[in-house]
Amino acid sequence: MSSRTILITGGAGFIGSNFIPFFLDEHQEISVVNLDKLTYAGNLNHLIEVENNKRYKFIKGDICDASLVRSIFSENRITDVIHFAAESHVDNSIAGPEAFIQTNVNGTFTLLEAARKSWLDEGNGAKTGFETSRFHHISTDEVYGSLGESGFFDENTPYAPNSPYSASKASSDFLVRSYYHTYGLNVVTSNCSNNYGPKQHDEKLIPTIIRKALAGEEIPIYGDGKNVRDWLYVQDHCSGINDVFTNGRAGETYVIGGNNEYNNISIAQKICGILDDILPKKNGSFTNQIAFVKDRLGHDFRYAIDATKIKTELGWKPQSDFDSGLRDTVMWYINKYQKV
Ligand code: NAD
């Protein structure tokens, strides 16, 4: 990749802070500007490994701030965007949807407008120096709604978002799509399944299970624990994003998933099993702490991905198997929570 400056939004979040060190390492020619508002979900400690890298710069700010975004584009001569920034927690979107519409919809629109004005001329042709400029939108499989016991989501699955979170992500996907069809902006979108791994916020399922287990508290599992998710190790998502950004076809969507379907109760049991093995308790198993709690409103039953397109077109495949990825993840959080 020739010398380029990539604007990464939301780089202090879970996936972004795993992606940036990997991406800088993978492409020695590129520079990264990380624009992050540092909401409760952002954590700069997760980027310590790159903070002295000359090809990395952090800017604290809001993707909805159009004048800030425009000035970042011009002052840094931004050639590409990889857009992670979002409000991302479904439960929070049920309690307070407004921030989701603001950041996920208006924020994406603001970035698209800045990219269009910076990279395209009046006739929507590329300005000199921006011929290969690309806008990569990071999205979720939740836009496809909920599956029954069988079937998979793929790139042709009709959108059917069920939560304010997934509806806001679906809206942003459509805006991105429209900039390709209307203006010819070079966009790609990837829709990924549930990620797990280091650096995820405490509020999410896997960190919550580990944290509550270690604290000797009840491990809360929604409803009957039968809701199924398709889990992907975050580093495998990062390599998929890199493949789509680098080699994906303009205007295309790629779904990414690990083919690791587990329901929530079996995730909790697996984690408890790992903890029983690493930190055995004197008085029984960690599984005794599992407690079923009132279900999430509108809780989607099952998500599962058919990732044939990214595998066959771009040669991507996940490197981590679920059991070893989960064990590494548990080790990372033990280290984190036992330091506190
Ligand atoms: P996260 O909540 O951990 O991080 C989001 C980051 O965005 C935070 O650093 C936050 O400070 C920043 N941010 C929020 N609002 C902002 C704003 N207005 N301006 C600038 N920065 C802002 O999220 P994540 O889990 O890392 O997810 C990243 C992206 O990947 C999201 O778009 C999400 O929809 C998508 N995704 C996540 C998963 C998953 O399992 N975590 C799966 C598929 C897709």
GROMACS .gro file of C-alpha atoms and ligand atoms in nm:
model
  384
    1MET     CA    1   0.000   0.000   0.000
    2SER     CA    2   0.155   0.331  -0.102
    3SER     CA    3   0.186   0.619   0.144
    4ARG     CA    4  -0.161   0.690   0.276
    5THR     CA    5  -0.316   0.846   0.584
    6ILE     CA    6  -0.614   0.652   0.712
    7LEU     CA    7  -0.871   0.812   0.941
    8ILE     CA    8  -0.980   0.545   1.188
    9THR     CA    9  -1.282   0.643   1.392
   10GLY     CA   10  -1.358   0.486   1.730
   11GLY     CA   11  -1.006   0.345   1.751
   12ALA     CA   12  -1.007   0.353   2.133
   13GLY     CA   13  -1.293   0.102   2.148
   14PHE     CA   14  -1.272  -0.274   2.166
   15ILE     CA   15  -1.221  -0.366   1.801
   16GLY     CA   16  -1.046  -0.043   1.698
   17SER     CA   17  -0.781  -0.076   1.967
   18ASN     CA   18  -0.709  -0.432   1.854
   19PHE     CA   19  -0.709  -0.322   1.491
   20ILE     CA   20  -0.478  -0.018   1.500
   21PRO     CA   21  -0.158  -0.194   1.626
   22PHE     CA   22  -0.220  -0.482   1.384
   23PHE     CA   23  -0.284  -0.249   1.089
   24LEU     CA   24   0.020  -0.027   1.154
   25ASP     CA   25   0.233  -0.338   1.173
   26GLU     CA   26   0.081  -0.489   0.861
   27HIS     CA   27   0.132  -0.173   0.647
   28GLN     CA   28   0.463   0.000   0.717
   29GLU     CA   29   0.385   0.276   0.464
   30ILE     CA   30   0.061   0.405   0.609
   31SER     CA   31  -0.018   0.653   0.884
   32VAL     CA   32  -0.323   0.644   1.108
   33VAL     CA   33  -0.523   0.927   1.261
   34ASN     CA   34  -0.752   0.794   1.533
   35LEU     CA   35  -1.057   1.015   1.597
   36ASP     CA   36  -1.241   0.906   1.910
   37LYS     CA   37  -1.474   1.092   2.143
   38LEU     CA   38  -1.365   0.875   2.437
   39THR     CA   39  -1.713   0.795   2.555
   40TYR     CA   40  -1.737   0.553   2.849
   41ALA     CA   41  -1.649   0.280   2.592
   42GLY     CA   42  -1.317   0.429   2.477
   43ASN     CA   43  -0.992   0.354   2.658
   44LEU     CA   44  -0.657   0.500   2.551
   45ASN     CA   45  -0.471   0.255   2.778
   46HIS     CA   46  -0.551  -0.005   2.516
   47LEU     CA   47  -0.337   0.185   2.265
   48ILE     CA   48  -0.023   0.228   2.474
   49GLU     CA   49   0.166   0.003   2.235
   50VAL     CA   50   0.127   0.255   1.950
   51GLU     CA   51   0.118   0.591   2.128
   52ASN     CA   52   0.485   0.665   2.045
   53ASN     CA   53   0.461   0.535   1.691
   54LYS     CA   54   0.544   0.824   1.451
   55ARG     CA   55   0.279   0.697   1.211
   56TYR     CA   56   0.003   0.721   1.472
   57LYS     CA   57  -0.184   1.028   1.593
   58PHE     CA   58  -0.479   1.053   1.832
   59ILE     CA   59  -0.746   1.324   1.816
   60LYS     CA   60  -1.018   1.346   2.078
   61GLY     CA   61  -1.342   1.452   1.912
   62ASP     CA   62  -1.688   1.368   1.791
   63ILE     CA   63  -1.758   1.224   1.446
   64CYS     CA   64  -2.078   1.433   1.444
   65ASP     CA   65  -1.874   1.757   1.457
   66ALA     CA   66  -1.871   1.843   1.086
   67SER     CA   67  -1.621   2.129   1.105
   68LEU     CA   68  -1.378   1.923   1.314
   69VAL     CA   69  -1.407   1.631   1.072
   70ARG     CA   70  -1.353   1.858   0.769
   71SER     CA   71  -1.044   2.012   0.926
   72ILE     CA   72  -0.903   1.668   1.014
   73PHE     CA   73  -0.945   1.565   0.650
   74SER     CA   74  -0.767   1.871   0.514
   75GLU     CA   75  -0.493   1.912   0.777
   76ASN     CA   76  -0.392   1.545   0.765
   77ARG     CA   77  -0.467   1.489   0.398
   78ILE     CA   78  -0.682   1.190   0.485
   79THR     CA   79  -0.682   0.943   0.195
   80ASP     CA   80  -0.906   0.671   0.343
   81VAL     CA   81  -1.149   0.605   0.628
   82ILE     CA   82  -1.209   0.293   0.835
   83HIS     CA   83  -1.515   0.375   1.040
   84PHE     CA   84  -1.558   0.188   1.370
   85ALA     CA   85  -1.702   0.464   1.591
   86ALA     CA   86  -2.047   0.378   1.719
   87GLU     CA   87  -2.262   0.340   2.021
   88SER     CA   88  -2.248  -0.038   2.029
   89HIS     CA   89  -2.429  -0.184   2.329
   90VAL     CA   90  -2.781  -0.314   2.255
   91ASP     CA   91  -2.899  -0.279   2.616
   92ASN     CA   92  -2.798   0.088   2.621
   93SER     CA   93  -2.989   0.143   2.295
   94ILE     CA   94  -3.303   0.010   2.461
   95ALA     CA   95  -3.261   0.235   2.765
   96GLY     CA   96  -3.162   0.546   2.563
   97PRO     CA   97  -3.176   0.524   2.183
   98GLU     CA   98  -3.100   0.889   2.107
   99ALA     CA   99  -2.719   0.869   2.126
  100PHE     CA  100  -2.734   0.574   1.886
  101ILE     CA  101  -2.916   0.774   1.621
  102GLN     CA  102  -2.683   1.068   1.673
  103THR     CA  103  -2.351   0.883   1.650
  104ASN     CA  104  -2.439   0.587   1.432
  105VAL     CA  105  -2.656   0.766   1.177
  106ASN     CA  106  -2.561   1.136   1.186
  107GLY     CA  107  -2.196   1.060   1.260
  108THR     CA  108  -2.169   0.827   0.962
  109PHE     CA  109  -2.338   1.087   0.744
  110THR     CA  110  -2.091   1.353   0.859
  111LEU     CA  111  -1.795   1.132   0.771
  112LEU     CA  112  -1.940   1.041   0.431
  113GLU     CA  113  -1.992   1.406   0.347
  114ALA     CA  114  -1.637   1.495   0.446
  115ALA     CA  115  -1.503   1.206   0.236
  116ARG     CA  116  -1.714   1.305  -0.063
  117LYS     CA  117  -1.611   1.670  -0.049
  118SER     CA  118  -1.244   1.588   0.007
  119TRP     CA  119  -1.203   1.313  -0.251
  120LEU     CA  120  -1.451   1.390  -0.529
  121ASP     CA  121  -1.479   1.692  -0.758
  122GLU     CA  122  -1.799   1.864  -0.871
  123GLY     CA  123  -1.865   1.599  -1.136
  124ASN     CA  124  -1.806   1.320  -0.879
  125GLY     CA  125  -1.474   1.224  -1.040
  126ALA     CA  126  -1.179   1.158  -0.811
  127LYS     CA  127  -0.961   1.458  -0.726
  128THR     CA  128  -0.594   1.418  -0.808
  129GLY     CA  129  -0.423   1.209  -0.542
  130PHE     CA  130  -0.748   1.054  -0.420
  131GLU     CA  131  -0.812   0.810  -0.704
  132THR     CA  132  -0.789   0.505  -0.478
  133SER     CA  133  -0.943   0.663  -0.166
  134ARG     CA  134  -1.174   0.422   0.013
  135PHE     CA  135  -1.438   0.445   0.289
  136HIS     CA  136  -1.471   0.120   0.484
  137HIS     CA  137  -1.778   0.102   0.704
  138ILE     CA  138  -1.766  -0.146   0.994
  139SER     CA  139  -2.107  -0.293   1.064
  140THR     CA  140  -2.276  -0.582   1.235
  141ASP     CA  141  -2.473  -0.894   1.149
  142GLU     CA  142  -2.749  -0.763   1.379
  143VAL     CA  143  -2.887  -0.561   1.084
  144TYR     CA  144  -3.026  -0.889   0.947
  145GLY     CA  145  -3.255  -0.951   1.243
  146SER     CA  146  -3.299  -1.290   1.402
  147LEU     CA  147  -3.269  -1.646   1.267
  148GLY     CA  148  -3.464  -1.952   1.380
  149GLU     CA  149  -3.297  -2.284   1.459
  150SER     CA  150  -3.150  -2.314   1.108
  151GLY     CA  151  -3.015  -2.098   0.824
  152PHE     CA  152  -2.740  -1.838   0.794
  153PHE     CA  153  -2.701  -1.470   0.715
  154ASP     CA  154  -2.514  -1.382   0.398
  155GLU     CA  155  -2.470  -1.068   0.188
  156ASN     CA  156  -2.812  -1.119   0.026
  157THR     CA  157  -3.012  -1.155   0.346
  158PRO     CA  158  -3.282  -0.882   0.364
  159TYR     CA  159  -3.233  -0.626   0.639
  160ALA     CA  160  -3.465  -0.668   0.940
  161PRO     CA  161  -3.312  -0.484   1.237
  162ASN     CA  162  -3.495  -0.535   1.567
  163SER     CA  163  -3.325  -0.308   1.824
  164PRO     CA  164  -3.255   0.067   1.813
  165TYR     CA  165  -2.885  -0.030   1.792
  166SER     CA  166  -2.926  -0.256   1.490
  167ALA     CA  167  -3.171  -0.013   1.328
  168SER     CA  168  -2.917   0.269   1.361
  169LYS     CA  169  -2.644   0.048   1.213
  170ALA     CA  170  -2.877  -0.056   0.929
  171SER     CA  171  -2.947   0.311   0.859
  172SER     CA  172  -2.577   0.384   0.842
  173ASP     CA  173  -2.520   0.088   0.609
  174PHE     CA  174  -2.784   0.230   0.374
  175LEU     CA  175  -2.626   0.575   0.379
  176VAL     CA  176  -2.288   0.423   0.291
  177ARG     CA  177  -2.448   0.224   0.011
  178SER     CA  178  -2.618   0.534  -0.126
  179TYR     CA  179  -2.287   0.724  -0.149
  180TYR     CA  180  -2.155   0.451  -0.377
  181HIS     CA  181  -2.461   0.443  -0.601
  182THR     CA  182  -2.520   0.818  -0.607
  183TYR     CA  183  -2.171   0.971  -0.604
  184GLY     CA  184  -1.949   0.676  -0.692
  185LEU     CA  185  -1.766   0.703  -0.359
  186ASN     CA  186  -1.540   0.398  -0.320
  187VAL     CA  187  -1.708   0.227  -0.025
  188VAL     CA  188  -1.697  -0.121   0.124
  189THR     CA  189  -1.900  -0.251   0.417
  190SER     CA  190  -1.830  -0.549   0.640
  191ASN     CA  191  -2.096  -0.698   0.867
  192CYS     CA  192  -1.945  -0.910   1.140
  193SER     CA  193  -2.081  -1.143   1.404
  194ASN     CA  194  -2.012  -1.115   1.780
  195ASN     CA  195  -1.646  -1.054   1.862
  196TYR     CA  196  -1.464  -1.169   2.173
  197GLY     CA  197  -1.111  -1.112   2.296
  198PRO     CA  198  -0.894  -0.869   2.495
  199LYS     CA  199  -0.983  -0.501   2.544
  200GLN     CA  200  -1.362  -0.539   2.538
  201HIS     CA  201  -1.564  -0.317   2.769
  202ASP     CA  202  -1.670  -0.467   3.105
  203GLU     CA  203  -2.040  -0.435   3.018
  204LYS     CA  204  -2.036  -0.696   2.738
  205LEU     CA  205  -2.128  -1.064   2.789
  206ILE     CA  206  -1.791  -1.240   2.810
  207PRO     CA  207  -1.613  -0.981   3.031
  208THR     CA  208  -1.923  -0.971   3.253
  209ILE     CA  209  -1.921  -1.348   3.301
  210ILE     CA  210  -1.551  -1.347   3.394
  211ARG     CA  211  -1.575  -1.040   3.619
  212LYS     CA  212  -1.878  -1.165   3.811
  213ALA     CA  213  -1.729  -1.512   3.844
  214LEU     CA  214  -1.405  -1.376   3.989
  215ALA     CA  215  -1.593  -1.142   4.224
  216GLY     CA  216  -1.793  -1.435   4.364
  217GLU     CA  217  -2.117  -1.275   4.245
  218GLU     CA  218  -2.411  -1.408   4.046
  219ILE     CA  219  -2.331  -1.447   3.675
  220PRO     CA  220  -2.640  -1.300   3.505
  221ILE     CA  221  -2.769  -1.481   3.196
  222TYR     CA  222  -3.071  -1.343   3.009
  223GLY     CA  223  -3.393  -1.548   2.987
  224ASP     CA  224  -3.331  -1.920   2.946
  225GLY     CA  225  -2.976  -1.868   2.811
  226LYS     CA  226  -3.067  -2.031   2.480
  227ASN     CA  227  -2.995  -1.728   2.255
  228VAL     CA  228  -2.728  -1.822   2.001
  229ARG     CA  229  -2.444  -1.604   1.873
  230ASP     CA  230  -2.170  -1.681   1.621
  231TRP     CA  231  -1.842  -1.587   1.793
  232LEU     CA  232  -1.529  -1.457   1.621
  233TYR     CA  233  -1.195  -1.384   1.785
  234VAL     CA  234  -1.128  -1.011   1.750
  235GLN     CA  235  -0.791  -1.063   1.577
  236ASP     CA  236  -0.966  -1.268   1.309
  237HIS     CA  237  -1.210  -0.982   1.259
  238CYS     CA  238  -0.912  -0.744   1.227
  239SER     CA  239  -0.756  -0.959   0.954
  240GLY     CA  240  -1.093  -0.975   0.777
  241ILE     CA  241  -1.125  -0.596   0.789
  242ASN     CA  242  -0.774  -0.563   0.651
  243ASP     CA  243  -0.859  -0.800   0.363
  244VAL     CA  244  -1.181  -0.618   0.280
  245PHE     CA  245  -1.018  -0.276   0.304
  246THR     CA  246  -0.719  -0.382   0.095
  247ASN     CA  247  -0.874  -0.612  -0.165
  248GLY     CA  248  -1.255  -0.594  -0.138
  249ARG     CA  249  -1.451  -0.479  -0.441
  250ALA     CA  250  -1.592  -0.125  -0.433
  251GLY     CA  251  -1.960  -0.106  -0.344
  252GLU     CA  252  -1.961  -0.458  -0.204
  253THR     CA  253  -2.060  -0.596   0.133
  254TYR     CA  254  -1.878  -0.883   0.306
  255VAL     CA  255  -2.018  -1.072   0.602
  256ILE     CA  256  -1.758  -1.203   0.849
  257GLY     CA  257  -1.813  -1.479   1.102
  258GLY     CA  258  -1.627  -1.755   1.279
  259ASN     CA  259  -1.871  -2.044   1.242
  260ASN     CA  260  -1.867  -2.078   1.621
  261GLU     CA  261  -2.229  -2.095   1.729
  262TYR     CA  262  -2.285  -2.116   2.101
  263ASN     CA  263  -2.577  -2.021   2.318
  264ASN     CA  264  -2.521  -1.790   2.614
  265ILE     CA  265  -2.549  -2.058   2.876
  266SER     CA  266  -2.285  -2.273   2.711
  267ILE     CA  267  -2.052  -1.971   2.685
  268ALA     CA  268  -2.097  -1.916   3.062
  269GLN     CA  269  -2.035  -2.285   3.131
  270LYS     CA  270  -1.723  -2.292   2.913
  271ILE     CA  271  -1.580  -1.986   3.089
  272CYS     CA  272  -1.660  -2.134   3.431
  273GLY     CA  273  -1.488  -2.455   3.323
  274ILE     CA  274  -1.173  -2.264   3.226
  275LEU     CA  275  -1.180  -2.076   3.557
  276ASP     CA  276  -1.232  -2.403   3.752
  277ASP     CA  277  -0.922  -2.529   3.579
  278ILE     CA  278  -0.702  -2.221   3.627
  279LEU     CA  279  -0.827  -2.089   3.961
  280PRO     CA  280  -1.013  -2.377   4.131
  281LYS     CA  281  -1.237  -2.271   4.420
  282LYS     CA  282  -1.236  -2.464   4.747
  283ASN     CA  283  -1.615  -2.485   4.756
  284GLY     CA  284  -1.742  -2.607   4.419
  285SER     CA  285  -1.754  -2.489   4.059
  286PHE     CA  286  -1.793  -2.136   3.925
  287THR     CA  287  -2.097  -2.268   3.734
  288ASN     CA  288  -2.290  -2.257   4.064
  289GLN     CA  289  -2.283  -1.875   4.034
  290ILE     CA  290  -2.481  -1.875   3.705
  291ALA     CA  291  -2.824  -1.712   3.753
  292PHE     CA  292  -3.098  -1.654   3.498
  293VAL     CA  293  -3.232  -1.297   3.488
  294LYS     CA  294  -3.523  -1.123   3.312
  295ASP     CA  295  -3.472  -1.139   2.937
  296ARG     CA  296  -3.365  -0.840   2.725
  297LEU     CA  297  -3.658  -0.675   2.543
  298GLY     CA  298  -3.687  -0.798   2.184
  299HIS     CA  299  -3.392  -1.034   2.235
  300ASP     CA  300  -3.293  -1.181   1.895
  301PHE     CA  301  -3.285  -1.561   1.914
  302ARG     CA  302  -3.000  -1.656   1.684
  303TYR     CA  303  -2.734  -1.502   1.459
  304ALA     CA  304  -2.511  -1.711   1.231
  305ILE     CA  305  -2.294  -1.616   0.936
  306ASP     CA  306  -2.215  -1.784   0.606
  307ALA     CA  307  -1.875  -1.630   0.529
  308THR     CA  308  -1.824  -1.803   0.193
  309LYS     CA  309  -1.784  -1.476   0.000
  310ILE     CA  310  -1.493  -1.331   0.197
  311LYS     CA  311  -1.330  -1.675   0.211
  312THR     CA  312  -1.350  -1.749  -0.161
  313GLU     CA  313  -1.305  -1.396  -0.297
  314LEU     CA  314  -1.043  -1.264  -0.058
  315GLY     CA  315  -0.890  -1.582   0.083
  316TRP     CA  316  -0.973  -1.488   0.444
  317LYS     CA  317  -1.007  -1.750   0.709
  318PRO     CA  318  -1.013  -1.733   1.088
  319GLN     CA  319  -0.693  -1.848   1.259
  320SER     CA  320  -0.821  -1.904   1.613
  321ASP     CA  321  -1.021  -2.200   1.728
  322PHE     CA  322  -1.286  -2.106   1.980
  323ASP     CA  323  -1.160  -2.299   2.281
  324SER     CA  324  -0.806  -2.164   2.266
  325GLY     CA  325  -0.926  -1.812   2.181
  326LEU     CA  326  -1.163  -1.819   2.476
  327ARG     CA  327  -0.891  -1.948   2.709
  328ASP     CA  328  -0.654  -1.665   2.601
  329THR     CA  329  -0.940  -1.419   2.654
  330VAL     CA  330  -1.014  -1.549   3.003
  331MET     CA  331  -0.641  -1.522   3.090
  332TRP     CA  332  -0.637  -1.158   2.971
  333TYR     CA  333  -0.935  -1.065   3.190
  334ILE     CA  334  -0.804  -1.254   3.492
  335ASN     CA  335  -0.494  -1.042   3.462
  336LYS     CA  336  -0.704  -0.726   3.429
  337TYR     CA  337  -0.954  -0.793   3.708
  338GLN     CA  338  -0.703  -0.928   3.954
  339LYS     CA  339  -0.493  -0.612   3.922
  340VAL     CA  340  -0.789  -0.394   4.022
  341NAD     P1  341  -1.698  -0.001   2.137
  341NAD     O1  342  -1.826   0.045   2.197
  341NAD     O2  343  -1.606  -0.084   2.219
  341NAD     O3  344  -1.613   0.124   2.087
  341NAD     C1  345  -1.672   0.233   2.022
  341NAD     C2  346  -1.572   0.347   2.017
  341NAD     O4  347  -1.631   0.456   1.946
  341NAD     C3  348  -1.533   0.398   2.157
  341NAD     O5  349  -1.393   0.416   2.165
  341NAD     C4  350  -1.606   0.533   2.165
  341NAD     O6  351  -1.538   0.627   2.246
  341NAD     C5  352  -1.609   0.575   2.020
  341NAD     N1  353  -1.721   0.668   1.991
  341NAD     C6  354  -1.851   0.652   2.026
  341NAD     N2  355  -1.921   0.759   1.983
  341NAD     C7  356  -1.835   0.841   1.917
  341NAD     C8  357  -1.848   0.965   1.850
  341NAD     N3  358  -1.966   1.027   1.841
  341NAD     N4  359  -1.738   1.019   1.792
  341NAD     C9  360  -1.618   0.957   1.800
  341NAD     N5  361  -1.599   0.841   1.864
  341NAD    C10  362  -1.707   0.783   1.921
  341NAD     O7  363  -1.739  -0.076   2.002
  341NAD     P2  364  -1.670  -0.201   1.931
  341NAD     O8  365  -1.722  -0.324   1.994
  341NAD     O9  366  -1.524  -0.178   1.921
  341NAD    O10  367  -1.736  -0.190   1.787
  341NAD    C11  368  -1.675  -0.113   1.684
  341NAD    C12  369  -1.760  -0.120   1.560
  341NAD    O11  370  -1.777  -0.256   1.520
  341NAD    C13  371  -1.901  -0.064   1.580
  341NAD    O12  372  -1.936   0.008   1.465
  341NAD    C14  373  -1.989  -0.188   1.596
  341NAD    O13  374  -2.118  -0.163   1.548
  341NAD    C15  375  -1.915  -0.287   1.508
  341NAD     N6  376  -1.929  -0.429   1.546
  341NAD    C16  377  -1.900  -0.471   1.673
  341NAD    C17  378  -1.912  -0.606   1.704
  341NAD    C18  379  -1.876  -0.657   1.842
  341NAD    O14  380  -1.897  -0.778   1.869
  341NAD     N7  381  -1.819  -0.577   1.931
  341NAD    C19  382  -1.953  -0.698   1.608
  341NAD    C20  383  -1.982  -0.650   1.479
  341NAD    C21  384  -1.969  -0.516   1.449
   0.00000   0.00000   0.00000
